[in-house]
Coordinates of N, CA and C in Angstrom, one line a residue:
M1 N -80.0 103.7 93.7 CA -79.1 102.9 94.3 C -78.3 102.0 95.0
R2 N -78.8 101.1 95.6 CA -78.4 100.4 96.8 C -77.2 100.2 96.7
K3 N -76.1 100.3 97.8 CA -74.7 99.5 97.7 C -74.7 97.9 97.9
I4 N -74.1 97.2 98.1 CA -73.6 95.7 98.2 C -72.7 96.3 99.3
I5 N -72.8 95.3 100.5 CA -71.4 95.9 101.7 C -71.8 93.9 101.7
V6 N -70.4 93.6 101.9 CA -70.0 91.7 102.0 C -69.4 91.9 103.5
G7 N -70.0 91.4 104.7 CA -69.6 90.9 105.7 C -68.8 89.6 105.9
A8 N -68.2 89.4 106.4 CA -67.4 88.0 106.1 C -66.6 88.1 107.5
M9 N -66.8 86.8 108.1 CA -65.8 86.6 109.2 C -64.6 85.1 108.5
V10 N -63.5 85.9 108.5 CA -62.9 84.4 107.5 C -61.1 84.3 108.5
S11 N -61.0 82.9 108.2 CA -59.5 82.8 108.6 C -58.5 83.3 107.9
M12 N -56.8 83.0 108.3 CA -56.0 83.4 108.2 C -55.5 82.8 106.3
D13 N -56.2 82.1 106.5 CA -56.4 81.4 105.1 C -57.4 81.3 104.2
G14 N -58.5 82.1 104.2 CA -59.1 82.4 104.1 C -60.8 81.9 104.1
V15 N -60.8 81.1 104.9 CA -62.2 79.9 105.1 C -63.0 81.0 105.9
M16 N -64.3 80.7 105.0 CA -65.5 81.8 106.1 C -66.5 80.1 106.5
Q17 N -66.3 79.2 106.4 CA -67.4 78.3 106.2 C -67.4 78.1 108.4
A18 N -68.9 77.9 108.0 CA -69.5 77.5 109.7 C -68.8 78.4 110.6
P19 N -68.6 79.8 111.2 CA -67.9 80.7 111.8 C -69.0 80.1 113.1
G20 N -70.2 79.8 113.2 CA -71.0 79.7 114.4 C -70.9 78.9 115.1
G21 N -70.9 77.6 114.6 CA -71.0 76.4 115.5 C -70.9 74.8 114.5
P22 N -70.9 73.5 115.4 CA -70.4 73.0 114.6 C -71.4 72.3 113.4
T23 N -73.0 72.8 113.5 CA -74.0 71.8 113.2 C -74.2 73.2 112.2
E24 N -73.4 74.3 112.3 CA -74.1 75.2 111.0 C -74.1 74.5 109.5
D25 N -72.5 74.4 109.3 CA -72.5 73.9 108.3 C -71.0 72.7 107.5
P26 N -71.5 71.5 107.9 CA -70.5 70.6 108.0 C -70.2 70.1 106.8
T27 N -70.8 70.7 105.9 CA -70.4 70.4 104.3 C -69.1 69.9 103.9
K28 N -68.7 68.4 102.9 CA -67.8 68.2 102.7 C -67.3 67.5 104.4
G29 N -67.2 67.4 105.1 CA -66.8 67.2 106.8 C -65.9 67.7 107.4
F30 N -66.5 69.5 106.9 CA -65.8 70.3 107.8 C -65.9 70.0 109.0
K31 N -64.9 70.1 110.3 CA -64.6 69.6 111.2 C -64.3 71.0 112.1
F32 N -64.3 71.9 111.9 CA -63.9 73.0 112.6 C -65.4 73.7 112.4
G33 N -66.4 73.6 112.7 CA -67.3 74.8 112.8 C -67.4 75.0 114.4
G34 N -68.0 76.3 114.2 CA -67.7 76.9 115.4 C -66.3 77.7 116.2
W35 N -65.4 77.7 114.5 CA -63.8 78.2 114.9 C -63.8 80.1 115.2
V36 N -64.8 80.7 115.0 CA -65.0 81.9 115.6 C -65.0 82.6 117.0
M37 N -65.9 81.5 117.7 CA -66.7 82.2 118.5 C -65.2 82.4 119.8
P38 N -64.5 81.4 119.8 CA -63.4 81.9 120.8 C -63.3 82.9 120.9
Y39 N -63.1 83.7 119.7 CA -62.1 84.9 119.5 C -63.5 86.5 119.5
F40 N -64.7 86.3 120.4 CA -65.9 86.8 120.0 C -65.2 87.8 121.3
D41 N -65.3 89.3 121.8 CA -65.0 89.8 122.3 C -65.9 91.1 122.3
Q42 N -65.3 92.3 122.9 CA -65.9 93.7 122.9 C -65.9 94.0 121.8
E43 N -64.6 94.4 121.4 CA -64.1 94.5 119.9 C -64.7 94.1 118.7
F44 N -65.2 92.8 119.0 CA -65.4 92.1 117.7 C -66.8 92.9 117.5
G45 N -68.0 92.8 119.1 CA -69.0 92.9 118.3 C -69.4 94.3 118.3
E46 N -68.4 95.6 118.8 CA -68.6 96.7 118.4 C -68.5 96.4 116.8
E47 N -67.2 96.0 116.3 CA -67.3 96.7 114.9 C -68.6 95.4 114.5
L48 N -69.2 94.5 114.5 CA -69.8 94.2 113.9 C -71.3 94.5 114.4
D49 N -71.6 95.8 115.4 CA -72.7 96.7 115.4 C -72.4 97.5 114.2
R50 N -71.1 98.4 114.0 CA -70.3 98.9 113.0 C -71.1 98.5 111.6
V51 N -71.0 97.2 111.5 CA -71.6 96.7 110.1 C -72.6 97.0 110.2
F52 N -73.9 96.9 111.0 CA -75.3 97.0 110.4 C -76.1 98.4 111.4
K53 N -75.0 99.4 111.2 CA -75.1 100.5 111.6 C -76.5 101.1 111.5
E54 N -76.0 101.3 109.8 CA -76.8 102.0 109.1 C -78.0 101.4 108.5
K55 N -78.9 102.3 107.9 CA -79.9 100.9 107.6 C -80.0 99.9 106.7
F56 N -80.6 99.3 106.3 CA -79.9 97.7 105.9 C -81.2 97.1 105.6
D57 N -81.0 96.3 104.3 CA -81.5 94.5 104.0 C -80.5 93.9 104.1
L58 N -81.2 92.3 104.6 CA -80.2 91.5 104.2 C -79.8 90.7 103.0
L59 N -79.0 90.5 102.3 CA -78.9 89.6 100.8 C -78.3 88.5 101.3
L60 N -79.0 87.0 101.3 CA -78.1 85.7 101.7 C -78.6 85.0 100.6
G61 N -77.6 84.0 100.5 CA -77.5 82.8 99.7 C -78.1 81.4 100.5
R62 N -79.0 80.5 100.1 CA -80.0 80.0 100.1 C -79.6 79.1 102.0
K63 N -78.4 78.7 102.3 CA -77.8 77.8 103.2 C -78.0 78.8 104.0
T64 N -77.1 79.8 104.7 CA -77.2 81.4 105.1 C -78.5 81.5 105.7
Y65 N -79.5 81.6 104.5 CA -80.7 81.8 104.9 C -81.2 81.3 105.7
E66 N -81.2 80.1 105.5 CA -81.5 79.2 106.1 C -81.4 79.0 107.6
I67 N -80.0 78.8 107.5 CA -79.2 78.9 109.2 C -80.0 80.1 110.3
F68 N -80.4 81.5 109.5 CA -80.4 82.2 109.5 C -82.1 82.3 110.4
A69 N -82.6 81.7 109.2 CA -84.0 81.3 109.6 C -84.7 80.8 110.7
A70 N -84.0 79.6 110.9 CA -83.9 78.5 112.1 C -83.0 79.2 112.9
Y71 N -82.7 79.9 113.1 CA -82.3 80.9 114.3 C -82.6 82.1 115.0
W72 N -82.6 82.8 114.6 CA -82.7 84.6 114.7 C -84.4 84.5 115.2
P73 N -85.2 84.1 114.6 CA -86.4 84.1 115.0 C -86.8 83.6 116.6
Y74 N -85.7 82.6 116.7 CA -86.0 81.7 118.3 C -85.3 82.4 119.0
Y75 N -84.2 83.5 119.3 CA -83.5 83.8 120.0 C -84.4 85.2 121.1
E76 N -84.1 84.8 121.9 CA -84.4 86.0 123.0 C -84.2 87.5 122.6
E77 N -84.9 88.6 122.5 CA -84.6 89.6 122.2 C -83.7 90.2 123.2
D78 N -84.1 89.6 124.6 CA -83.6 90.6 125.9 C -82.4 89.6 126.4
A79 N -81.7 88.3 125.3 CA -80.6 88.0 125.8 C -79.4 88.5 125.3
P80 N -78.4 88.1 125.8 CA -76.8 88.7 125.3 C -77.4 88.7 123.7
H81 N -76.5 90.1 123.3 CA -76.5 90.0 121.7 C -78.2 89.9 120.4
G82 N -79.2 90.3 121.9 CA -80.2 89.9 121.4 C -80.7 91.1 120.4
G83 N -79.7 91.9 120.7 CA -79.9 93.2 119.7 C -80.7 93.0 118.3
I84 N -79.1 92.2 117.9 CA -79.3 91.5 116.4 C -80.6 90.5 116.3
A85 N -81.3 89.8 117.0 CA -82.5 89.3 116.6 C -83.7 90.6 116.6
K86 N -83.9 91.4 117.7 CA -84.8 92.8 117.3 C -84.3 93.4 115.7
L87 N -83.0 93.5 115.4 CA -82.8 94.3 114.3 C -83.2 93.6 112.9
F88 N -83.1 92.2 112.8 CA -83.2 91.2 111.6 C -85.0 91.2 111.4
K89 N -85.5 90.9 112.8 CA -86.6 90.7 112.8 C -87.7 91.9 112.1
G90 N -86.8 93.1 112.1 CA -87.8 94.4 111.4 C -87.0 95.0 110.0
I91 N -86.6 94.0 109.8 CA -85.6 94.8 107.9 C -86.0 93.6 107.3
K92 N -86.0 93.4 105.5 CA -86.3 92.9 105.0 C -85.0 91.4 104.2
K93 N -85.2 90.3 104.4 CA -84.6 89.7 104.3 C -84.6 89.1 102.7
Y94 N -83.5 88.9 101.3 CA -83.9 88.5 100.6 C -83.1 87.1 100.2
A95 N -83.4 86.2 100.0 CA -82.7 84.9 100.0 C -83.0 84.3 98.5
V96 N -81.4 84.0 98.3 CA -81.1 84.2 96.6 C -80.8 82.7 96.4
S97 N -81.5 81.9 95.9 CA -81.0 80.6 95.2 C -81.9 80.2 94.0
R98 N -81.2 79.1 93.3 CA -81.7 78.9 92.4 C -82.3 77.5 91.9
S99 N -82.9 76.6 93.5 CA -82.7 75.6 93.6 C -84.3 76.0 93.9
G100 N -85.3 74.6 94.0 CA -86.8 75.1 93.9 C -87.5 75.4 95.4
A101 N -87.7 74.5 96.0 CA -88.3 75.3 97.2 C -88.0 75.8 98.2
V102 N -88.5 76.7 98.2 CA -87.6 77.7 99.9 C -88.2 78.4 100.8
D103 N -88.2 77.3 101.9 CA -89.3 78.6 102.8 C -89.4 79.3 103.5
T104 N -89.6 80.7 102.9 CA -89.4 82.1 103.3 C -91.0 82.9 104.6
S105 N -91.0 82.0 105.0 CA -91.9 82.0 105.9 C -91.3 83.2 107.0
W106 N -90.3 83.0 107.8 CA -89.6 84.0 107.7 C -89.7 85.2 107.5
A107 N -90.8 85.9 108.9 CA -90.9 87.5 108.0 C -90.3 88.7 107.7
G108 N -91.0 89.3 106.7 CA -90.1 90.2 105.8 C -89.2 89.6 104.5
S109 N -89.6 88.3 104.2 CA -88.3 87.4 103.4 C -89.0 87.1 101.9
V110 N -88.0 88.0 101.4 CA -88.1 87.9 99.8 C -87.4 86.7 98.8
L111 N -88.1 85.8 98.0 CA -87.1 84.9 96.9 C -86.7 85.5 96.2
L112 N -85.1 85.7 95.7 CA -84.5 85.6 94.3 C -84.0 85.0 93.5
R113 N -84.2 84.4 92.3 CA -84.0 83.4 91.7 C -82.5 83.2 91.1
D114 N -81.8 84.4 90.9 CA -80.8 84.2 90.2 C -80.3 86.0 90.7
I115 N -78.7 85.9 89.6 CA -77.9 87.7 90.0 C -78.9 88.3 89.2
A116 N -79.0 87.8 88.3 CA -80.0 89.0 87.5 C -80.9 89.8 88.0
D117 N -81.4 89.0 89.1 CA -83.1 89.6 90.2 C -82.3 90.3 90.8
V118 N -80.8 90.2 91.5 CA -80.4 90.9 92.9 C -79.4 92.1 91.7
K119 N -79.4 92.3 90.8 CA -78.9 93.2 90.0 C -79.7 94.1 89.8
R120 N -81.3 93.8 89.7 CA -82.3 94.8 89.5 C -82.5 95.2 91.0
L121 N -82.5 94.4 91.7 CA -82.7 95.3 93.1 C -81.7 96.2 93.7
K122 N -80.3 96.2 93.2 CA -79.6 97.0 93.3 C -79.8 98.0 92.6
Q123 N -80.5 98.3 91.7 CA -80.7 99.2 90.7 C -81.9 99.8 91.5
E124 N -82.6 99.4 92.3 CA -83.4 100.5 92.9 C -83.5 101.1 94.3
D125 N -84.5 102.0 94.6 CA -83.8 103.0 95.6 C -84.2 102.0 96.9
G126 N -83.6 102.2 97.8 CA -83.5 101.5 99.1 C -82.5 101.8 99.9
P127 N -82.3 100.9 101.5 CA -81.4 100.7 102.0 C -80.4 99.5 101.5
N128 N -78.9 99.9 101.6 CA -78.1 99.0 101.6 C -78.1 97.5 101.5
L129 N -77.6 96.6 101.1 CA -77.5 95.3 101.1 C -76.1 94.9 101.6
V130 N -76.4 93.7 102.6 CA -75.6 93.1 103.7 C -75.8 91.7 103.9
T131 N -74.8 91.4 102.8 CA -74.5 89.7 103.1 C -73.8 89.6 104.4
Q132 N -73.7 87.9 104.8 CA -73.3 87.6 106.1 C -73.3 86.5 105.0
G133 N -71.8 85.1 105.7 CA -71.5 84.1 105.1 C -72.0 83.8 103.8
S134 N -72.9 82.6 103.3 CA -73.0 83.5 101.8 C -71.9 83.0 100.8
T135 N -70.9 82.1 100.6 CA -70.2 81.8 100.1 C -70.5 82.1 98.4
E136 N -71.3 81.4 98.0 CA -71.4 80.8 96.5 C -72.4 82.3 96.0
L137 N -73.3 83.1 96.6 CA -73.8 84.3 96.7 C -72.1 85.6 96.3
V138 N -71.7 85.1 97.2 CA -71.0 85.7 97.3 C -69.6 86.0 96.1
H139 N -69.2 84.8 95.9 CA -68.5 84.8 94.6 C -69.0 85.0 93.1
A140 N -70.6 85.2 93.2 CA -70.9 85.5 92.1 C -71.1 86.7 92.1
L141 N -71.3 87.7 93.2 CA -71.7 89.5 93.2 C -70.1 90.1 92.7
L142 N -69.0 89.3 93.3 CA -67.7 89.3 93.2 C -67.6 89.6 91.6
A143 N -67.8 87.9 91.0 CA -68.1 88.1 89.7 C -68.6 88.9 88.6
N144 N -69.5 89.2 89.2 CA -70.0 90.1 88.2 C -70.0 91.6 88.9
D145 N -68.7 91.8 89.4 CA -69.1 93.4 90.0 C -69.8 94.4 90.2
L146 N -70.5 93.9 91.7 CA -71.8 94.1 91.8 C -71.1 94.5 93.3
V147 N -69.8 94.4 94.1 CA -69.6 95.1 95.4 C -69.3 95.9 95.7
D148 N -69.5 97.2 96.8 CA -69.0 98.1 96.8 C -68.4 98.2 97.4
A149 N -68.6 97.5 98.7 CA -67.5 97.9 100.1 C -67.8 96.3 100.8
M150 N -66.8 96.0 101.6 CA -66.1 94.5 102.6 C -66.3 94.9 103.8
S151 N -66.8 94.4 104.5 CA -66.0 93.8 106.3 C -65.7 93.0 106.5
I152 N -64.1 93.1 106.9 CA -63.9 91.4 106.9 C -62.7 91.4 108.3
F153 N -63.8 90.8 108.9 CA -63.4 90.2 110.4 C -62.2 89.0 110.4
T154 N -60.6 89.3 110.2 CA -60.0 87.9 110.0 C -59.6 87.3 111.3
V155 N -59.8 86.2 111.8 CA -59.4 85.0 112.6 C -58.3 85.0 112.8
P156 N -57.3 85.0 113.5 CA -55.8 84.1 113.8 C -55.7 83.0 113.7
V157 N -56.5 82.3 113.2 CA -56.2 80.3 113.1 C -55.9 80.5 111.6
V158 N -55.5 79.2 111.4 CA -55.9 78.6 109.8 C -56.1 76.9 110.3
L159 N -57.3 77.3 108.8 CA -58.2 75.7 109.0 C -57.9 75.0 108.2
G160 N -57.2 75.1 106.7 CA -57.0 74.3 106.1 C -57.5 73.9 105.2
G161 N -58.7 74.1 105.3 CA -59.8 74.0 103.6 C -61.4 74.3 104.5
G162 N -62.0 74.4 103.0 CA -63.1 74.7 103.7 C -64.2 75.8 102.8
K163 N -64.8 76.2 102.6 CA -65.4 77.5 101.3 C -65.2 78.6 102.2
K164 N -64.5 79.4 100.8 CA -63.4 80.9 100.7 C -64.1 81.8 100.4
L165 N -63.7 83.0 100.8 CA -64.3 84.1 100.9 C -64.1 84.8 99.4
F166 N -62.9 84.2 98.8 CA -62.7 84.9 97.7 C -62.7 83.2 96.6
A167 N -62.8 83.7 95.1 CA -62.2 82.1 94.4 C -62.0 83.1 93.3
D168 N -61.7 82.1 92.3 CA -60.7 82.6 90.9 C -62.3 83.2 90.2
G169 N -61.7 84.3 89.4 CA -62.7 85.0 88.5 C -63.5 86.3 88.6
S170 N -63.1 86.5 90.1 CA -63.7 88.2 90.4 C -63.2 88.9 89.9
A171 N -64.0 89.8 89.7 CA -63.7 91.2 88.8 C -62.5 92.3 89.4
P172 N -61.5 92.9 88.9 CA -60.4 93.2 89.9 C -60.9 94.7 89.9
H173 N -60.6 95.1 91.1 CA -60.9 96.1 91.8 C -59.6 96.5 92.4
S174 N -59.1 97.8 93.2 CA -58.5 98.1 94.4 C -59.3 98.8 94.8
F175 N -59.5 98.2 96.6 CA -60.3 98.5 97.6 C -59.3 99.9 98.5
K176 N -60.1 101.1 99.1 CA -59.6 101.6 99.7 C -60.1 101.5 101.3
L177 N -58.8 101.2 102.9 CA -59.1 100.7 103.8 C -59.9 102.0 104.2
T178 N -61.5 102.3 105.3 CA -61.8 103.3 105.5 C -61.4 103.0 107.1
R179 N -61.4 101.9 107.7 CA -61.3 101.6 109.0 C -60.8 100.7 109.5
S180 N -59.8 100.3 110.8 CA -59.0 98.9 110.8 C -59.6 98.9 112.7
R181 N -59.1 98.3 112.8 CA -59.1 97.3 114.4 C -58.6 96.2 115.0
V182 N -57.3 96.1 115.7 CA -57.4 95.2 115.7 C -57.4 94.7 117.7
S183 N -58.0 93.2 118.2 CA -58.5 93.3 119.0 C -57.8 92.4 119.9
P184 N -58.0 92.5 121.4 CA -56.5 92.0 121.9 C -56.5 90.2 122.1
K185 N -57.3 89.6 121.4 CA -57.5 88.4 121.4 C -57.1 88.0 119.6
G186 N -56.6 89.1 119.1 CA -55.6 89.1 117.8 C -56.3 88.8 116.3
L187 N -58.0 89.3 116.5 CA -58.4 89.3 115.8 C -58.8 90.6 114.5
I188 N -58.4 90.6 113.2 CA -58.1 91.7 112.6 C -59.5 92.5 111.6
V189 N -59.7 93.7 111.9 CA -60.9 93.9 110.9 C -60.5 95.2 110.2
G190 N -61.2 95.1 109.3 CA -61.3 96.2 108.1 C -62.1 96.0 107.3
H191 N -62.3 97.8 107.3 CA -64.0 98.3 106.4 C -63.1 98.8 105.4
Y192 N -63.7 98.2 104.3 CA -63.0 98.3 102.9 C -64.3 99.2 102.3
E193 N -63.8 100.4 101.0 CA -64.9 100.6 100.0 C -64.0 100.7 98.7
R194 N -65.1 100.4 97.8 CA -64.1 100.0 96.2 C -63.8 101.3 95.5
E195 N -62.5 101.2 95.1 CA -61.8 102.6 95.2 C -61.7 102.5 93.3
G196 N -61.4 101.3 92.3 CA -61.6 101.8 91.0 C -60.3 100.6 90.6
E197 N -59.7 101.5 89.5 CA -58.7 99.8 89.1 C -57.4 100.0 89.6
I198 N -56.8 98.6 89.5 CA -55.3 98.3 89.7 C -54.5 98.6 89.7
K199 N -54.3 99.3 90.5 CA -52.4 100.1 89.9 C -51.6 99.3 89.8
I200 N -50.5 98.9 89.2 CA -48.9 98.1 88.9 C -48.1 98.9 88.7
G201 N -46.5 98.2 89.5 CA -45.3 99.2 89.6 C -44.4 97.8 88.1
D202 N -43.7 98.4 88.7 CA -42.6 97.1 87.6 C -41.2 97.8 88.0
T203 N -40.6 96.5 88.9 CA -39.2 96.5 89.2 C -38.4 96.1 88.7
S204 N -38.5 96.0 87.4 CA -37.5 95.1 86.2 C -36.2 96.0 86.1
L205 N -34.8 95.7 86.3 CA -33.9 95.9 85.2 C -34.1 97.0 84.1
D206 N -33.6 98.0 83.5 CA -33.8 98.7 82.2 C -33.2 98.1 81.5
S207 N -32.6 97.4 81.7 CA -31.3 95.7 80.4 C -30.9 94.6 81.8
P208 N -32.3 94.1 81.5 CA -32.1 92.5 82.1 C -30.9 92.1 81.7
S209 N -30.3 90.8 82.5 CA -29.6 90.0 82.9 C -29.9 88.9 81.4
E210 N -28.9 88.4 81.3 CA -28.9 86.9 80.2 C -29.7 86.4 81.1
R211 N -29.3 86.1 82.1 CA -30.0 85.0 83.5 C -31.8 85.6 83.4
E212 N -32.0 86.5 83.1 CA -33.2 87.1 83.7 C -34.0 86.8 82.2
I213 N -33.5 87.0 80.7 CA -34.2 86.5 80.0 C -34.1 85.1 79.6
A214 N -33.2 84.4 80.2 CA -33.8 82.8 79.9 C -34.8 82.6 80.8
R215 N -34.5 82.8 82.4 CA -35.9 82.9 83.2 C -37.0 82.9 82.3
Q216 N -36.9 84.3 81.4 CA -38.3 84.7 81.2 C -39.2 84.3 80.2
E217 N -37.9 83.4 79.1 CA -37.9 82.7 77.9 C -38.4 81.4 78.6
R218 N -38.7 80.2 79.9 CA -38.4 79.5 80.1 C -40.2 79.8 80.7
M219 N -40.6 80.7 81.1 CA -42.2 81.1 82.2 C -42.9 81.0 80.7
K220 N -42.2 81.3 79.5 CA -43.0 81.2 78.4 C -43.8 80.2 77.6
R221 N -42.5 79.1 78.2 CA -42.1 77.6 77.6 C -43.6 76.8 78.0
E222 N -43.3 77.6 79.7 CA -44.1 76.5 80.6 C -45.3 77.2 81.1
G223 N -45.5 77.9 80.2 CA -47.2 78.7 80.2 C -47.5 79.1 81.6

């Protein structure tokens, strides 16, 4: 069985839209495309390499697949960060799309039509499946309890709106932090593995005050 690893670059308010440039995804008037790039430094690059260190295939939503397919095959392999272009050239790319025609001419590309196809792929033998971007797909993976690990790169900006990493409806689970790092530019990187059920505690008084009882009753009325 393969693991699904979510790789995400997010702002402090959870936005992951268009990290790489202004034309990447201006959906709904998003104005801050390229917000990650000023924070790219040595530590950022090393931790990104860590995400791609073990053998993997890419698992991408249609929009992110189209961004990658229009960029990485044309990126010079001897240029800075050309190692990623070379790496992506030699692996499989799974594009998940419910819509019509998708150009999968990028070498090694396979089209999946729905989350059921992803579930079947996960059950097969093979390298881990790593996501990049792909907001809608990541929401579906989390809702269907398919995520085994996450590598989250948190950039110290607040964007105020845009496509977010998490949406209501994710399957509840706790995760264990396996590695973390802070760069001089304020980037916080956390690598997490799925651990188990959510543990809870209770700070309630043994004998709640009348004011607390009244507060709880009001909460019930207000729903």
